[in-house]
Tab-separated table of C-alpha atoms in Angstrom:
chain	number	residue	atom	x	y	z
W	557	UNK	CA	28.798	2.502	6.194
W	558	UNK	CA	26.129	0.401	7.875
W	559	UNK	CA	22.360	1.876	7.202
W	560	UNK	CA	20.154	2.591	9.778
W	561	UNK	CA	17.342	-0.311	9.455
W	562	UNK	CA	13.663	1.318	8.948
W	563	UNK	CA	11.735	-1.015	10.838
W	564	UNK	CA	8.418	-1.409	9.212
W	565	UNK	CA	6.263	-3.216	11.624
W	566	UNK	CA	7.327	-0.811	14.421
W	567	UNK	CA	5.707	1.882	12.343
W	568	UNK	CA	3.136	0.032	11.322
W	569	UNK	CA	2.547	-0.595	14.820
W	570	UNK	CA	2.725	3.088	15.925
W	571	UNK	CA	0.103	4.442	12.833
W	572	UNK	CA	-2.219	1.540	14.283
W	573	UNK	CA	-2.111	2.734	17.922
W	574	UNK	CA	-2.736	6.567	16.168
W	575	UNK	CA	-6.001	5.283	14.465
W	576	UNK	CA	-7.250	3.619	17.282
W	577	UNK	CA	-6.962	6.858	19.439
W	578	UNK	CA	-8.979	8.357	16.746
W	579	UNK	CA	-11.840	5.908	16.418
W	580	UNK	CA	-12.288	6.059	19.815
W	581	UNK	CA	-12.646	9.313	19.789
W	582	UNK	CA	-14.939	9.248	16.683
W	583	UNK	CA	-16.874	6.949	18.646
W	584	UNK	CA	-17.264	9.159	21.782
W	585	UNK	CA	-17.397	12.549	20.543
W	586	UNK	CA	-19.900	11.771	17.114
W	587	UNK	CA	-21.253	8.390	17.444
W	588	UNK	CA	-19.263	7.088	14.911
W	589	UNK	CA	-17.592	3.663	14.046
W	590	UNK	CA	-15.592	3.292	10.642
W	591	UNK	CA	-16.636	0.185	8.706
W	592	UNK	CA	-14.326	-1.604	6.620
W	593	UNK	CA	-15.963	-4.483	4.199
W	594	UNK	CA	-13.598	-6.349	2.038
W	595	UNK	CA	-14.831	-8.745	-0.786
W	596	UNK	CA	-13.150	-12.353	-1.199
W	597	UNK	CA	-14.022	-14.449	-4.583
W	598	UNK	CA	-12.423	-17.553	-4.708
W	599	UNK	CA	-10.135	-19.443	-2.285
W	600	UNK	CA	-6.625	-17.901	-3.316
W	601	UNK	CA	-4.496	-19.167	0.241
W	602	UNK	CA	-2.147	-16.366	-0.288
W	603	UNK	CA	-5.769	-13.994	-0.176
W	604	UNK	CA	-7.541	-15.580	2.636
W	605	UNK	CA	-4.470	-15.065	5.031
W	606	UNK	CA	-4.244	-11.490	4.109
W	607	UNK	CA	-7.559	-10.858	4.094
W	608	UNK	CA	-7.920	-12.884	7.973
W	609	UNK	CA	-4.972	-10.528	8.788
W	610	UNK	CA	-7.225	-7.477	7.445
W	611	UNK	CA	-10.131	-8.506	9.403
W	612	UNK	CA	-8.047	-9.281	12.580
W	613	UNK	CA	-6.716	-5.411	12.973
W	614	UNK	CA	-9.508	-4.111	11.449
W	615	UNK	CA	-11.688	-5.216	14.842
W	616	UNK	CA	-8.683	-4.659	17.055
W	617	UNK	CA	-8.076	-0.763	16.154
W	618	UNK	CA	-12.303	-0.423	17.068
W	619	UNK	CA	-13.491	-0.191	13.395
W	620	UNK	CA	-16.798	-2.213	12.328
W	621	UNK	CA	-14.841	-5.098	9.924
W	622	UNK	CA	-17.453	-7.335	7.424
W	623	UNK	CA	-16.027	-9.954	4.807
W	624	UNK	CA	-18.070	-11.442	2.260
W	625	UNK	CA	-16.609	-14.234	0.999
W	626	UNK	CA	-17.870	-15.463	-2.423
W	627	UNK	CA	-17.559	-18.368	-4.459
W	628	UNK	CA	-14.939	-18.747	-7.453
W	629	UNK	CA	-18.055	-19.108	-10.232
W	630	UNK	CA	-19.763	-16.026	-8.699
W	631	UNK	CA	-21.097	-13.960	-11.581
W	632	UNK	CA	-20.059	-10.459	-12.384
W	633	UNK	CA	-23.308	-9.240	-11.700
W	634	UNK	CA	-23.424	-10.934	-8.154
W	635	UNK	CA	-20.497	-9.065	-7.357
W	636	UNK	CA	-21.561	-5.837	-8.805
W	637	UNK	CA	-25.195	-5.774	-7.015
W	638	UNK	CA	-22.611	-6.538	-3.561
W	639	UNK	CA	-20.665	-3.766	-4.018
W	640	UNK	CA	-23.873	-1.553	-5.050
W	641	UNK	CA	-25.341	-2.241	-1.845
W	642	UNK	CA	-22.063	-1.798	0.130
W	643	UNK	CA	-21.782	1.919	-1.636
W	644	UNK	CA	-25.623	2.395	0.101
W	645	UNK	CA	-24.278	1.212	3.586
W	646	UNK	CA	-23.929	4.325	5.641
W	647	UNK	CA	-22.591	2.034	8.040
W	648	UNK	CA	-19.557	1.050	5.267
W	649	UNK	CA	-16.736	3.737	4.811
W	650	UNK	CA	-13.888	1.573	3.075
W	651	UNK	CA	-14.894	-0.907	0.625
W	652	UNK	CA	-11.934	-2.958	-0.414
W	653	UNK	CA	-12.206	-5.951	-3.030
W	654	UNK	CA	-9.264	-8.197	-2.628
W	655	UNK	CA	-6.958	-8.859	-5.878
W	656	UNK	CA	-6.561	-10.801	-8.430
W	657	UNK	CA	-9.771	-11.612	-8.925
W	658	UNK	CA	-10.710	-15.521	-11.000
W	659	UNK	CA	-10.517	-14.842	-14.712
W	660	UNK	CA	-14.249	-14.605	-15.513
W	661	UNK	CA	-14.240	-11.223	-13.871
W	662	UNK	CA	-13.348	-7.903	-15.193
W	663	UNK	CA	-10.963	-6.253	-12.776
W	664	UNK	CA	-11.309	-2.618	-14.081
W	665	UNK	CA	-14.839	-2.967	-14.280
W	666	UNK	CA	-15.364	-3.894	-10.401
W	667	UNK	CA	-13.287	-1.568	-9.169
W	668	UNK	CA	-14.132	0.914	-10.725
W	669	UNK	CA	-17.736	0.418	-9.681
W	670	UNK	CA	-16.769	0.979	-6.167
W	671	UNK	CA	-17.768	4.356	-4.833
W	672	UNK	CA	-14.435	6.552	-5.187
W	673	UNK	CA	-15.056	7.955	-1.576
W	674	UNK	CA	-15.123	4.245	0.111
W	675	UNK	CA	-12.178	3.138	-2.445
W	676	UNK	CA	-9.976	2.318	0.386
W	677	UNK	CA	-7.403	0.858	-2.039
W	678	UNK	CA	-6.765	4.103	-4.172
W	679	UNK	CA	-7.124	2.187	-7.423
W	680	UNK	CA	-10.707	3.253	-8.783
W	681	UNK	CA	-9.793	5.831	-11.653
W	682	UNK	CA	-11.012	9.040	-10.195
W	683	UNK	CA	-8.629	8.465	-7.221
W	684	UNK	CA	-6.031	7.956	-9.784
W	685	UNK	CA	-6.728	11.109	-11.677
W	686	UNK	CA	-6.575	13.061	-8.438
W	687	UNK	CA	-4.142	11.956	-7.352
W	688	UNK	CA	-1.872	12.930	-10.408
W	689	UNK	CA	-3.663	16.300	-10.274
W	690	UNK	CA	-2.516	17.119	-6.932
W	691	UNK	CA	-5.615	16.765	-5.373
W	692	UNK	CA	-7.670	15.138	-2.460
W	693	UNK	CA	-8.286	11.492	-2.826
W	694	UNK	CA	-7.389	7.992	-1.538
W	695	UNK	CA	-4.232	7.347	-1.950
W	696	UNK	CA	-2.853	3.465	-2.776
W	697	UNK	CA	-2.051	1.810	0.432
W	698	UNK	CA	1.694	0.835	0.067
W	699	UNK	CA	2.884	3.685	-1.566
W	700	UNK	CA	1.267	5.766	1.107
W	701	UNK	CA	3.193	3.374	3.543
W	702	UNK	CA	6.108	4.677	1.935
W	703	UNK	CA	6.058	8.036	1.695
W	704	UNK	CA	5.560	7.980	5.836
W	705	UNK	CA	8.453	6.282	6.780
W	706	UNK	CA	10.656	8.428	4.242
W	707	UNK	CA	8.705	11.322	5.756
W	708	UNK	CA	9.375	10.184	9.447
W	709	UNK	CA	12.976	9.322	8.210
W	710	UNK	CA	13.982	12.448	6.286
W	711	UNK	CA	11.234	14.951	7.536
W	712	UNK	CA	11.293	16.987	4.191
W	713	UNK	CA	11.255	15.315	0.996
W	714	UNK	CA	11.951	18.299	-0.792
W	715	UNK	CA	14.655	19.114	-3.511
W	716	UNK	CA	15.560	14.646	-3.080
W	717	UNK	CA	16.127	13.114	-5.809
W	718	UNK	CA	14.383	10.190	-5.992
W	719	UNK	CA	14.079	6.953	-8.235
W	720	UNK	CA	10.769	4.711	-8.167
W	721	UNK	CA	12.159	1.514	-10.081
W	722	UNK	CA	8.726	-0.377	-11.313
W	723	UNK	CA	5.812	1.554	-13.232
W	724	UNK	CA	2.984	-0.197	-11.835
W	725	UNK	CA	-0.626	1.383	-11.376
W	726	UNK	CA	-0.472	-0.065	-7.410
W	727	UNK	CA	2.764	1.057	-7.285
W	728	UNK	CA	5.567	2.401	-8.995
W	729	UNK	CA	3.151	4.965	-10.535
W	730	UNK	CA	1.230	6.442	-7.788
W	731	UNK	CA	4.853	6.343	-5.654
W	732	UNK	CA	6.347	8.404	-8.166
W	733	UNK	CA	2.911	11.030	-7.683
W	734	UNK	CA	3.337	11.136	-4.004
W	735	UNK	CA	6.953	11.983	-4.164
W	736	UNK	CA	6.418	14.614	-6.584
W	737	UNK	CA	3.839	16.117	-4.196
W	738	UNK	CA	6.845	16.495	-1.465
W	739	UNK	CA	8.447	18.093	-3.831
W	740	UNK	CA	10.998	15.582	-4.430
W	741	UNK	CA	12.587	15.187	-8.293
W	742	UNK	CA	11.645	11.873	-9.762
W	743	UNK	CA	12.490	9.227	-12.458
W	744	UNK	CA	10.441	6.236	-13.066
W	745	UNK	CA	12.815	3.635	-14.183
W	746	UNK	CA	11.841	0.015	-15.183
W	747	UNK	CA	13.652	-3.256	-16.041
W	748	UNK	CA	14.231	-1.639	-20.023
W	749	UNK	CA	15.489	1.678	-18.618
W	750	UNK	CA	18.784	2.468	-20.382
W	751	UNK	CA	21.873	2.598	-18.038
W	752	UNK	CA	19.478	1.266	-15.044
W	753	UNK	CA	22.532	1.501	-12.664
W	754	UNK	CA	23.846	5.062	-13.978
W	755	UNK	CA	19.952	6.218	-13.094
W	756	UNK	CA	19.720	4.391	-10.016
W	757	UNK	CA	23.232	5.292	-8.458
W	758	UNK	CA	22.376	9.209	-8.249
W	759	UNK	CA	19.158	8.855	-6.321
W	760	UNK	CA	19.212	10.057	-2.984
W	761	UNK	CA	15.803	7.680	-2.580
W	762	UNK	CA	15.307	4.618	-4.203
W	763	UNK	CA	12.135	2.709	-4.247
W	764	UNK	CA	12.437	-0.592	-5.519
W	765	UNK	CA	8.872	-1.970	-6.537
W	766	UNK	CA	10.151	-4.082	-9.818
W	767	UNK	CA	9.080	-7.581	-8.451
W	768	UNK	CA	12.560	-8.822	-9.521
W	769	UNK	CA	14.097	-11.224	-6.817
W	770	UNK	CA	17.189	-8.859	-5.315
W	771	UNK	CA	17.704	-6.909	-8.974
W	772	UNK	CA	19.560	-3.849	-7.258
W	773	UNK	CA	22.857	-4.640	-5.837
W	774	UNK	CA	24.747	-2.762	-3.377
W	775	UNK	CA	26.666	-1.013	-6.403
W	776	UNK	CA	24.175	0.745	-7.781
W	777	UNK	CA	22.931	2.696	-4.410
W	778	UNK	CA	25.030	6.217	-3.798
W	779	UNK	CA	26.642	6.312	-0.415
W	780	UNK	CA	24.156	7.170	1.867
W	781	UNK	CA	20.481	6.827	0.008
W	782	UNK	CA	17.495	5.852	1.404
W	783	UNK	CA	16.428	2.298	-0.204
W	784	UNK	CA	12.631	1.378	0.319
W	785	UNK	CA	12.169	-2.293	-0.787
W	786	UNK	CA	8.865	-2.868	-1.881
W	787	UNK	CA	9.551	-6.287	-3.452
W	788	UNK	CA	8.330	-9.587	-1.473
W	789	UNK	CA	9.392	-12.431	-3.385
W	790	UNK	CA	9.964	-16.313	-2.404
W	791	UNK	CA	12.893	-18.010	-3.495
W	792	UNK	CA	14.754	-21.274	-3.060
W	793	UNK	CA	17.154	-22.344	-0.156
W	794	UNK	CA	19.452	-25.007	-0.080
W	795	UNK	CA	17.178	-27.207	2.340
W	796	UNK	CA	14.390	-27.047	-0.414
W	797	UNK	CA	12.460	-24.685	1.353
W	798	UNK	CA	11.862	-20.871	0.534
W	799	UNK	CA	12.636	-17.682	1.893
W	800	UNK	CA	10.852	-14.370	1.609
W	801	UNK	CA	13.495	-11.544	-0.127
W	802	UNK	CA	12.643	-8.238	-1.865
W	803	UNK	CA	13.803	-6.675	-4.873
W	804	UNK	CA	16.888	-5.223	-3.646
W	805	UNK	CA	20.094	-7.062	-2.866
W	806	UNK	CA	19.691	-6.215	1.128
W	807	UNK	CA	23.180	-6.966	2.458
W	808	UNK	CA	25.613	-5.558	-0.135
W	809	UNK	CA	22.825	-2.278	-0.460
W	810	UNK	CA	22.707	-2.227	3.430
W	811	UNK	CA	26.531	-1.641	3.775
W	812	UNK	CA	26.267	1.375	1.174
W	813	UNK	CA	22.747	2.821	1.903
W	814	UNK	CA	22.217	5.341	4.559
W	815	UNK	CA	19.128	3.845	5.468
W	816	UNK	CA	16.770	0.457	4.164
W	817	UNK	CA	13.715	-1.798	4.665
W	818	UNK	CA	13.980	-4.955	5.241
W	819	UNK	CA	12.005	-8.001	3.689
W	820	UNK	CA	10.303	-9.177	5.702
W	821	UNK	CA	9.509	-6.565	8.267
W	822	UNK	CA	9.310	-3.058	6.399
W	823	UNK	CA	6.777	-1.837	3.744
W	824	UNK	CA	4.965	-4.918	4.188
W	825	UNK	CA	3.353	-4.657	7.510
W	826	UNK	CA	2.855	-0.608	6.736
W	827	UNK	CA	0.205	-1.989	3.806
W	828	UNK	CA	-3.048	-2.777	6.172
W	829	UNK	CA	-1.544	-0.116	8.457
W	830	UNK	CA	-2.312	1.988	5.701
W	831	UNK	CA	-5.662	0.583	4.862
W	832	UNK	CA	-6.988	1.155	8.352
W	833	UNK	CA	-6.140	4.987	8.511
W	834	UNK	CA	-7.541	5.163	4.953
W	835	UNK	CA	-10.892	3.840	5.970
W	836	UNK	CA	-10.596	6.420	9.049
W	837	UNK	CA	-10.052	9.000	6.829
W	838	UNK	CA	-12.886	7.890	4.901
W	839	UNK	CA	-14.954	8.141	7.566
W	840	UNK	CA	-14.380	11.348	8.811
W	841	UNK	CA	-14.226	13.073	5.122
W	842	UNK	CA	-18.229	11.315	4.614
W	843	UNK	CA	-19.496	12.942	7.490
W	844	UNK	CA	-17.915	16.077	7.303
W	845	UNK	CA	-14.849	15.874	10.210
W	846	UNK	CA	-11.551	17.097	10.245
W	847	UNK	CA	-8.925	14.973	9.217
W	848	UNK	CA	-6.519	13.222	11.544
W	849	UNK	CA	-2.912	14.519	10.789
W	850	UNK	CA	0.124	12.366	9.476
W	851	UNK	CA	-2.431	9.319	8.104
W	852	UNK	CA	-2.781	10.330	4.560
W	853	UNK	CA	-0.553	12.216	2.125
């Protein structure tokens, strides 16, 4: 068997094309552009090309895109009062502060002082709760990535059996939430699971999200699964240099699977793909608007 590849950035590609229908027609029929602002401390590399990338399709879907950028010794207060004012910006819908944050700063604390309904990220705790309660909120970026290509893959989800390997808050957890909601059955397995491969091998959907450099081999996928690799992970090459692999094992799971990601070029590039039609959704749910359908679980 030879899976069928799910090609990330064309989806990617095809959600961003969806949202910037629908901001333009925000903007014509309501007089409305969604505003994405996303908060840099420090000078992480690995941050300031992601959040460039972030600010790059932000402007070219038609949304309103601001970046603060902030010093490494900025206080926790400085940051507080910024986000303060950015939950009093009508003009604001998604508020996103990029992670990890220098050591000085309480994580929890900022993001949780974000307004829920601008939490473009999913990660402020009354998202979380509502999520797990089945109800409206904003839902995590990758793991929302996720669940639409298994979606556009499978159409229904339900009665799958599915395994979310990694127990994360950004992802394994709110992954395993979302598949319950399609009605899928689902095990959260981690690296101390008991009989990891015995768990893994009856899953008709695996999601990989460990951060373990190729951990699943192609031996512990049934014939036929769906295997979304959320891993991105550098490791050696021979020539010194690195290469970008995710968590799964991709050629010996790709001649067993019935269908896989690739790293790089599958759940990756759904990530700001995601954040985009989350800050659209935003928008519309602050000023009252119908929804677009197929950008949010």
């Amino acid at each position: 068997m030879s899976a069928t590849i799910i090609d990330g950035k064309a989806f990617a590609a095809t959600v961003r094309e969806k949202v910037a229908h629908h901001v333009t027609r925000l903007k014509e029929e309501n007089g409305i552009t969604p505003g994405l602002a996303v908060v840099l401390v420090g000078e992480d590399p690995a941050s300031e090309v992601y959040v460039r990338s972030k600010g790059k399709q932000t402007v070219e879907v038609g949304m309103k895109s601001v970046e603060h950028k902030l010093d490494s010794d900025t206080s926790e207060a400085d940051l507080l009062k910024l986000i303060d004012d950015l939950n009093n910006d009508p003009s604001i819908h998604g508020i996103l502060v990029q992670l990890p944050l220098p050591k000085h700063l309480n994580e929890d604390l900022v993001i949780n002082s974000i307004d829920p309904a601008k939490d473009v990220d999913g990660f402020h705790i009354s998202n979380v709760g509502l999520l797990g309660t089945g109800q409206k909120s904003m839902v995590p970026c990758t793991p929302l990535g996720c669940l639409m290509m298994l979606r556009d893959h499978h159409g229904s989800l339900s009665g799958k059996d599915a395994v979310v390997i990694g127990r994360s808050n950004i992802v394994g957890k709110p992954m395993a939430q979302l598949l319950l909601g399609d009605s899928c059955t689902v095990t959260i397995a981690h690296s101390r699971t008991k009989d990891l491969p015995d768990v893994v091998r009856r899953a008709d959907i695996v999601v990989a999200a460990v951060g373990r450099p190729q951990m699943v081999p192609g031996d512990w996928i049934k014939p036929g699964a769906t295997v979304i690799d959320v891993g991105i992970n550098r490791i050696p090459k021979d020539d010194g240099k690195t290469r970008l692999v995710g968590d799964v094992d991709y050629e010996s799971c790709a001649a067993v699977a019935g269908a896989i990601t690739p790293v790089p070029g599958g759940v990756g590039p759904m990530t700001i793909a995601c954040l985009l039609a989350n800050t659209l959704t935003a928008a519309c749910r602050a000023n009252g608007l119908t929804e677009p359908e197929g950008l949010t679980a």
